[in-house]
Short mmCIF file of C-alpha atoms and ligand atoms in Angstrom, two decimals:
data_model
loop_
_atom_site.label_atom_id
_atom_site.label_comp_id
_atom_site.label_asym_id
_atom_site.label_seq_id
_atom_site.Cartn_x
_atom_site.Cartn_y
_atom_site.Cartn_z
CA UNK A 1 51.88 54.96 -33.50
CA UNK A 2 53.93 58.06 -32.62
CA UNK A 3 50.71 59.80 -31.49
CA UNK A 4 49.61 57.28 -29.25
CA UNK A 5 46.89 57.59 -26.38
CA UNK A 6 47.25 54.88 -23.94
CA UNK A 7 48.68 55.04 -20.76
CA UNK A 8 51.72 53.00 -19.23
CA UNK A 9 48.32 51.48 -16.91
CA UNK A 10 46.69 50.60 -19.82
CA UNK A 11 49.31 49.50 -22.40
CA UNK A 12 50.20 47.11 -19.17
CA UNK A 13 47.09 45.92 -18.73
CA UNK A 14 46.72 44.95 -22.58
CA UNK A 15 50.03 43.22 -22.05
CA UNK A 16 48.73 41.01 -19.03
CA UNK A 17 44.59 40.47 -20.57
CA UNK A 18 44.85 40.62 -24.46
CA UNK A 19 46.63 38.60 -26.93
CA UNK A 20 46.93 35.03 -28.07
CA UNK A 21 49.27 34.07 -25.44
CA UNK A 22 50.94 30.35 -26.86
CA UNK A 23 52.51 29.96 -23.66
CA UNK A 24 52.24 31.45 -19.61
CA UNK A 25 55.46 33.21 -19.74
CA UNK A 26 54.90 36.91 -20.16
CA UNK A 27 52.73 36.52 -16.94
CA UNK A 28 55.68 35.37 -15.51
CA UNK A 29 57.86 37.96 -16.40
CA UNK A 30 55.52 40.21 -15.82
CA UNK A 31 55.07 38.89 -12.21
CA UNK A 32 58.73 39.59 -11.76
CA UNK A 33 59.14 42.55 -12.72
CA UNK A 34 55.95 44.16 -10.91
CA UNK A 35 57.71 42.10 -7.54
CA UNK A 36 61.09 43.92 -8.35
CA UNK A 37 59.51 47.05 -8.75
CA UNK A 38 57.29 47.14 -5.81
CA UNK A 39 60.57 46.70 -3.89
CA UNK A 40 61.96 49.90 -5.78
CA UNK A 41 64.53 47.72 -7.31
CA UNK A 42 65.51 49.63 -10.94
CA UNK A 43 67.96 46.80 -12.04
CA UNK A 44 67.02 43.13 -12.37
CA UNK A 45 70.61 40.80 -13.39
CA UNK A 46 70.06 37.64 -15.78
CA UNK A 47 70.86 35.48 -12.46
CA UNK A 48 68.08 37.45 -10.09
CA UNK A 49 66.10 37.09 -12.70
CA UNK A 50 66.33 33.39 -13.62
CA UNK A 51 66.25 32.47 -9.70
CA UNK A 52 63.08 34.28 -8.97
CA UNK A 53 61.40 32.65 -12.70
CA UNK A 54 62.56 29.18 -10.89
CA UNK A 55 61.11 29.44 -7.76
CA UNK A 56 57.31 31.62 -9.24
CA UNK A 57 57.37 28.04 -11.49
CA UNK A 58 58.39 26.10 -9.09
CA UNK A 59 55.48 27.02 -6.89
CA UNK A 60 53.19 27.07 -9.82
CA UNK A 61 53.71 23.82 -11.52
CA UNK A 62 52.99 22.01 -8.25
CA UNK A 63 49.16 21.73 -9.63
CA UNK A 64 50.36 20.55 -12.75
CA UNK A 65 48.48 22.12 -15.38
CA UNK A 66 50.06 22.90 -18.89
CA UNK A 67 52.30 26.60 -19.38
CA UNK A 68 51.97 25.78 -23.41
CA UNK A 69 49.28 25.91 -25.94
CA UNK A 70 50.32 22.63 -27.63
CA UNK A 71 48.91 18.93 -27.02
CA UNK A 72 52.16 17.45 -26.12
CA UNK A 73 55.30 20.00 -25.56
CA UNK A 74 56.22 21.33 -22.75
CA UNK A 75 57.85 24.79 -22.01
CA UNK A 76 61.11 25.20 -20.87
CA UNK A 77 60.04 25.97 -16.97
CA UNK A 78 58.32 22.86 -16.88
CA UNK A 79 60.58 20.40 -17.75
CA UNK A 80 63.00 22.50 -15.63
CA UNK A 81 61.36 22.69 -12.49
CA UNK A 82 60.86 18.34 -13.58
CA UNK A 83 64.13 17.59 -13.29
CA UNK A 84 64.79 19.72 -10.41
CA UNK A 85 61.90 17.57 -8.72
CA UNK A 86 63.39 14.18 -9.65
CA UNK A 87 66.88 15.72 -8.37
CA UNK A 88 68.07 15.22 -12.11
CA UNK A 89 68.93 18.77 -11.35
CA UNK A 90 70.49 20.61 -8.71
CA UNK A 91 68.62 24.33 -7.88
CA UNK A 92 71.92 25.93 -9.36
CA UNK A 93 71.80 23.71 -12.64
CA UNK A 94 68.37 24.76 -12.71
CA UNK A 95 68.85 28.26 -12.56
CA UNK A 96 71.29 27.90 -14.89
CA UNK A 97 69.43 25.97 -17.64
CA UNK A 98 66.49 28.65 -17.08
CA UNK A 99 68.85 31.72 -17.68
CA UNK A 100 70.09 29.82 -20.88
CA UNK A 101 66.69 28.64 -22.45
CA UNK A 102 64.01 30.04 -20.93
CA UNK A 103 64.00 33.73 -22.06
CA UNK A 104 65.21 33.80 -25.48
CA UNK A 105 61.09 34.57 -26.59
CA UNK A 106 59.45 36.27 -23.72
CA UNK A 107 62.17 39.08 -23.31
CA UNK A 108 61.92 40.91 -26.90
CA UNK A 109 58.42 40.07 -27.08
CA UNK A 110 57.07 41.12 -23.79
CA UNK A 111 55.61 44.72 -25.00
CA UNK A 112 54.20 42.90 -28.68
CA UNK A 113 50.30 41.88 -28.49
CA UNK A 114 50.06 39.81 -31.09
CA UNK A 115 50.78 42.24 -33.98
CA UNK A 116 50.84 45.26 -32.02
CA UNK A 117 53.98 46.92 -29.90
CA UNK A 118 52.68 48.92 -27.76
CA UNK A 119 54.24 52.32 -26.79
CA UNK A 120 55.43 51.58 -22.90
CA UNK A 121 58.28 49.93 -22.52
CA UNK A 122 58.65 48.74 -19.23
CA UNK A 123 62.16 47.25 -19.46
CA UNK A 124 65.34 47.54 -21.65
CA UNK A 125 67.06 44.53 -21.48
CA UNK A 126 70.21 42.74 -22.56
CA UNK A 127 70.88 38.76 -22.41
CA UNK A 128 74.14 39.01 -20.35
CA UNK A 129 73.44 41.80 -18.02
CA UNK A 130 69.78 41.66 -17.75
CA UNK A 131 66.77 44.16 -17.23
CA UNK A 132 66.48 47.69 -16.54
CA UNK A 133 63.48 48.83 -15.23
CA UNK A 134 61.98 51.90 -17.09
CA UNK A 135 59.87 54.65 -14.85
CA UNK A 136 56.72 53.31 -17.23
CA UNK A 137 56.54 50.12 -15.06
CA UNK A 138 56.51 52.60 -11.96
CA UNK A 139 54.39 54.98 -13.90
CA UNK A 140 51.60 51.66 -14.26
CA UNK A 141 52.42 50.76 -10.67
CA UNK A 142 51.56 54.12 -8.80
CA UNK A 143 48.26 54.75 -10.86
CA UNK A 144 46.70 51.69 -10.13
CA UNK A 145 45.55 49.40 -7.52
CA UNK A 146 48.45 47.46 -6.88
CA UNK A 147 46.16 44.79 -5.57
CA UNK A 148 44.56 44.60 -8.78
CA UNK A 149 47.38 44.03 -10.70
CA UNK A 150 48.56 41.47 -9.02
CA UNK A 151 45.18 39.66 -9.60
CA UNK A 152 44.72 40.29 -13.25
CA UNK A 153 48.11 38.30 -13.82
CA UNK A 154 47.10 35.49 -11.59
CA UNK A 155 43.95 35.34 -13.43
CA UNK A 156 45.01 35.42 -16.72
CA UNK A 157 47.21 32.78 -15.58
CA UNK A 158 44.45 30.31 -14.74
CA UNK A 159 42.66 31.06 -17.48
CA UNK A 160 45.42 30.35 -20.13
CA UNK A 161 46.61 26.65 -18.29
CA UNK A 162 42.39 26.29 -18.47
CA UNK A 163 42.11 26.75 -22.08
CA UNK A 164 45.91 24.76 -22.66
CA UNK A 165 44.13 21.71 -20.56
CA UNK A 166 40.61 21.86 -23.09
CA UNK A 167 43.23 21.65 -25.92
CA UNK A 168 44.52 18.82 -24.54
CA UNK A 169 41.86 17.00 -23.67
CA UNK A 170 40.37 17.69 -27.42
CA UNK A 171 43.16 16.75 -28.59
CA UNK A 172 41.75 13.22 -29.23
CA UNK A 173 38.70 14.20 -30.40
CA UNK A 174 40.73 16.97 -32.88
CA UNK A 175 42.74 13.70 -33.92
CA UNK A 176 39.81 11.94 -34.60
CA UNK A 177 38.05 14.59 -36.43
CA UNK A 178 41.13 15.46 -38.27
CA UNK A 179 41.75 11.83 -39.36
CA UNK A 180 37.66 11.55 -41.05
CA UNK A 181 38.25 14.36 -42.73
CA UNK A 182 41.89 13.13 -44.01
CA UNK A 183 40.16 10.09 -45.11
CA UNK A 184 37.70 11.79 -46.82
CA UNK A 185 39.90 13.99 -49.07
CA UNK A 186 38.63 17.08 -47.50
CA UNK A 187 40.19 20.32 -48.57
CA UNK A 188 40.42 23.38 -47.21
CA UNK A 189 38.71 25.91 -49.28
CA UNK A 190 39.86 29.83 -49.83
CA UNK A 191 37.37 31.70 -48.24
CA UNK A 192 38.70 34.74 -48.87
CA UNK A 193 36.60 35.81 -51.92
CA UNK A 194 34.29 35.81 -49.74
CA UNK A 195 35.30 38.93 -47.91
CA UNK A 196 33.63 41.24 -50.24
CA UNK A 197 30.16 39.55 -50.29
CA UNK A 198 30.28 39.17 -46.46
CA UNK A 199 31.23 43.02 -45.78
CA UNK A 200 27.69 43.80 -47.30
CA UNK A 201 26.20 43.36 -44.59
CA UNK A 202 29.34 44.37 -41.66
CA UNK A 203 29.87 47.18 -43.46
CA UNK A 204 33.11 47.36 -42.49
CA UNK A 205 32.70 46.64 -38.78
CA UNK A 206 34.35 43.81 -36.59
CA UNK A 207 31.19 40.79 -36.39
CA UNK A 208 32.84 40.42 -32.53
CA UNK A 209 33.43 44.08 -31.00
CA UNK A 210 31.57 46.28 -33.60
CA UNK A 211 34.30 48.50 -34.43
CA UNK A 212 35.41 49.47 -37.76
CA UNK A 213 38.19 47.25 -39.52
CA UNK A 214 40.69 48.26 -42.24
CA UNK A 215 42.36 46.39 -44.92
CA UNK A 216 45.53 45.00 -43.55
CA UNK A 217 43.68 43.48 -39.83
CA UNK A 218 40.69 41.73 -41.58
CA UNK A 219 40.05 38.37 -41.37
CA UNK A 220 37.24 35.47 -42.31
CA UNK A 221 36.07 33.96 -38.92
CA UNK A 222 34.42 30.81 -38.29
CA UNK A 223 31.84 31.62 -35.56
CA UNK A 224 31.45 27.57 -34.49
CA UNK A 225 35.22 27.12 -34.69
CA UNK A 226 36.37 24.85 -37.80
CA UNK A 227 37.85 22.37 -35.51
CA UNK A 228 34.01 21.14 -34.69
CA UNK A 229 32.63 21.90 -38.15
CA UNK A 230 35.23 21.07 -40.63
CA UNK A 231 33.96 23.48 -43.44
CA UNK A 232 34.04 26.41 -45.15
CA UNK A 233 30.27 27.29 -44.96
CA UNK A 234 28.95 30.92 -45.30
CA UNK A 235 26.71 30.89 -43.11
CA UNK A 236 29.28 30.72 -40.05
CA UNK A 237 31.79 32.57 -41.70
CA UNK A 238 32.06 36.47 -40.43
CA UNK A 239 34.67 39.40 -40.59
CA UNK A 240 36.28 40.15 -37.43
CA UNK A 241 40.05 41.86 -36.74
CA UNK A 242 42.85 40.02 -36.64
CA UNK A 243 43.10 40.75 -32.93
CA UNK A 244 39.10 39.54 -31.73
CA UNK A 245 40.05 35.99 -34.42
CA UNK A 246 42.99 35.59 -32.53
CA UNK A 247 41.26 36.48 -28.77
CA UNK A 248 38.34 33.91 -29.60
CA UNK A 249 41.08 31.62 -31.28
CA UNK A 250 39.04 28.13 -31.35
CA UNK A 251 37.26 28.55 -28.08
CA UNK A 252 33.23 27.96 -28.17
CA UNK A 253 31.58 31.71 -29.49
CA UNK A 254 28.27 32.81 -27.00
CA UNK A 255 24.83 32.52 -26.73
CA UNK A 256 24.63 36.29 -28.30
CA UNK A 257 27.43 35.68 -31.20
CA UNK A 258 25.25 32.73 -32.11
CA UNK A 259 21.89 34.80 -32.08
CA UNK A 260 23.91 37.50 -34.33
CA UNK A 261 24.43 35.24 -36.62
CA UNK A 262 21.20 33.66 -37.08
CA UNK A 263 20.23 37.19 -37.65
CA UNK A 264 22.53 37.83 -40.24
CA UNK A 265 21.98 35.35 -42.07
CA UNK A 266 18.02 35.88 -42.24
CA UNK A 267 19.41 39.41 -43.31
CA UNK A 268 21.32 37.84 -46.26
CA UNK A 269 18.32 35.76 -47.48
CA UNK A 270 15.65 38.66 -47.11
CA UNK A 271 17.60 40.80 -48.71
CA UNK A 272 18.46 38.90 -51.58
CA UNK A 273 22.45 38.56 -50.93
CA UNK A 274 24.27 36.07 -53.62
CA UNK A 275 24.97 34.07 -50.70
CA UNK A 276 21.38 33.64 -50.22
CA UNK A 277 20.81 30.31 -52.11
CA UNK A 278 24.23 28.66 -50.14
CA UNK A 279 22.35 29.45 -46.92
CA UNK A 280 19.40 28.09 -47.60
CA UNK A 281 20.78 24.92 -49.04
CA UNK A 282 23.14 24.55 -46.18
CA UNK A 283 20.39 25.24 -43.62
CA UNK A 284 16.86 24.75 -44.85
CA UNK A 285 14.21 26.54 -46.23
CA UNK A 286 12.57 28.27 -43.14
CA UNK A 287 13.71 30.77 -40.69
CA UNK A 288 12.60 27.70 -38.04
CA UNK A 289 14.22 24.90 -39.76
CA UNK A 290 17.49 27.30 -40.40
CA UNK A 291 17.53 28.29 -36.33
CA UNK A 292 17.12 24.12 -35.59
CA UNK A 293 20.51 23.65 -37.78
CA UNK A 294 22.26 26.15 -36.24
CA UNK A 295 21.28 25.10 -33.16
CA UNK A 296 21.91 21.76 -33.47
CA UNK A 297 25.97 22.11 -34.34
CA UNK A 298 26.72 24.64 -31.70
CA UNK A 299 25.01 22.50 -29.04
CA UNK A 300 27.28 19.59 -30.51
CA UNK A 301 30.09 22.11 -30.01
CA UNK A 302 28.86 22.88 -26.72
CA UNK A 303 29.31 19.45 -25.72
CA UNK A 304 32.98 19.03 -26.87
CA UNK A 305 34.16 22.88 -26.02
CA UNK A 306 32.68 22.92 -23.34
CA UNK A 307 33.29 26.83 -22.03
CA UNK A 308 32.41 29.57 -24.07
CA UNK A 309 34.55 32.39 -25.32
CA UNK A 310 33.93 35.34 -22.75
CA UNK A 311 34.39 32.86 -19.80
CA UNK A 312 37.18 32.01 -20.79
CA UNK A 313 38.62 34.89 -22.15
CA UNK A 314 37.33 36.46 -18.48
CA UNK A 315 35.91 39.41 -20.39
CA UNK A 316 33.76 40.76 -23.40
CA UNK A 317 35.95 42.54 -26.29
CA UNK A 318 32.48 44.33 -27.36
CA UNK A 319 32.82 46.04 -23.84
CA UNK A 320 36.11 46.12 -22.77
CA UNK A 321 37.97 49.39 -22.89
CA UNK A 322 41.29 48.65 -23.11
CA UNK A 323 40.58 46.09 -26.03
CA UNK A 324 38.78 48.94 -27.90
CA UNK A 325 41.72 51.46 -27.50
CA UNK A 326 43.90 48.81 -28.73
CA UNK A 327 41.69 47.82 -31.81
CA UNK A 328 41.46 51.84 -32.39
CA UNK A 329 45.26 52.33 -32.06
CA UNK A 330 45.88 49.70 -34.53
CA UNK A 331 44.02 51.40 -36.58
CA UNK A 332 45.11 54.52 -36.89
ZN1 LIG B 1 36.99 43.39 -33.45
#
């Protein structure tokens, strides 16, 4: 890590677009602090701080979507900014009750992408006296299009609350699903014997972004997420990094993943794979009648999932840069 390439720019920008945010608060803080900065402030207290995460909620939540990637919690802010609204609270008991709970995750995890800290630190912090705001953050600021960042938060922003709402409104269906299966005995099998035979044909590259993987970031992805299929199949399982599972997370793979993996597998049964004879039996004995099942279950996933990975995610890790460098740094 010591060696490390990115800029402030970019490590911020992997901060605000990458990662499998569980909750909207880093785009908080990260609204914040670019507001604080902009101003030249170099100090942020605990009590500036929780005032200005109040009112950026407060504003926020008045479309009501969900901050948290869970069918039923809320965050902190929200039931906050709640009572404040049914005058359960007054705006200094809010404050208060923000500075308390609301920071306790988002403050030493601000600079960690999922399992990667990257090497800009745009604050030091301490709970009782609050942030200090490092010359990275001013670094990031005066090499980019301060217009543009400003966006890229408030996008990310909609995007997460869209993809916490489709969990939500699954979350039935998920039930339901879960329930059959629960019924039914199913198991979940380990699938991760299966890394070996699958690499074959990878070759050691990511099934999502094409770029090589190593040992300790490797993972078995379902391309039709197991939440629709409920199995263990080969023929939708794929490597991918830890970081592109965790970016597609259970959202609905493209058009183009789907195609790739038709391919594949018509690569595994021509050339003779062990997991040939699975394949077939799962799909059928043609390349047509194989394409039809395929077909048929992500158009069923379609229908319940509704919006497809890249839309959602609001870009393409096979093409975005700063996702590469990130996937290359954590490799190194
Ligand atoms: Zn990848």
């Amino acid at each position: 890590m010591a060696s490390n390439i990115l800029t402030p720019e970019q490590n911020w920008r992997g901060i605000i677009l990458l990662g499998k945010n569980t909750a909207t608060y880093k785009l908080g803080l990260a609204k914040v602090l670019l507001d604080q900065a902009i101003l030249g402030k170099t100090h942020i207290s605990m009590d500036e701080l929780s005032a200005s995460f109040f009112e950026l909620y407060k504003e926020r939540l008045k479309t009501n979507r969900p901050q948290l990637n869970h069918i039923s919690r809320k965050t902190v802010m929200e039931r906050v900014v709640a009572k404040y609204n049914l005058e359960i609270l007054s705006k200094e008991q809010a404050i208060e009750e923000v500075r308390i709970n609301a920071f306790n995750d988002v403050l030493p995890r601000f600079h960690t992408i999922d399992n990667i800290t990257v090497s800009s630190n745009f604050y030091h912090f301490d709970f009782s006296t609050g942030l200090t705001i490092t010359d990275k953050t001013f670094e990031a600021i005066s090499n980019s299009n301060l217009q543009s960042l400003i966006e890229e938060i408030t996008t990310r922003w909609d995007l997460l609350e869209a993809a916490f709402e489709i969990r939500k409104s699954n979350s039935k269906l998920e039930n339901d699903i879960r329930a059959f299966y629960l019924l039914n005995g199913y198991k979940r099998t380990d699938i991760t014997h299966l890394r070996s035979a699958l690499d074959g044909y990878q070759k050691g590259k990511c099934f999502y972004c094409g770029l090589p993987m190593f040992e300790e970031n490797i993972e078995v992805d379902h391309v039709i997420p197991r939440q629709i299929v409920y199995h263990d199949e080969v023929w939708n399982l794929v490597l991918a990094h830890s970081l592109c599972n965790q970016q597609k997370s259970d959202h609905l793979p493209t058009k183009q993943h789907i195609q790739h993996l038709i391919n594949r597998n018509e690569f595994l049964i021509k050339s003779n794979h062990p997991l040939k004879d699975k394949i077939i039996s799962a799909l059928g004995l043609t390349p047509k009648k194989r394409f039809g099942t395929v077909m048929k279950v992500y158009n069923e996933a379609v229908q319940i999932l509704k919006t497809p990975w890249d839309e959602l995610a609001g870009y393409d890790p096979a093409t975005d840069p700063i996702f590469q460098a990130f996937v290359k740094i954590n490799n190194e």
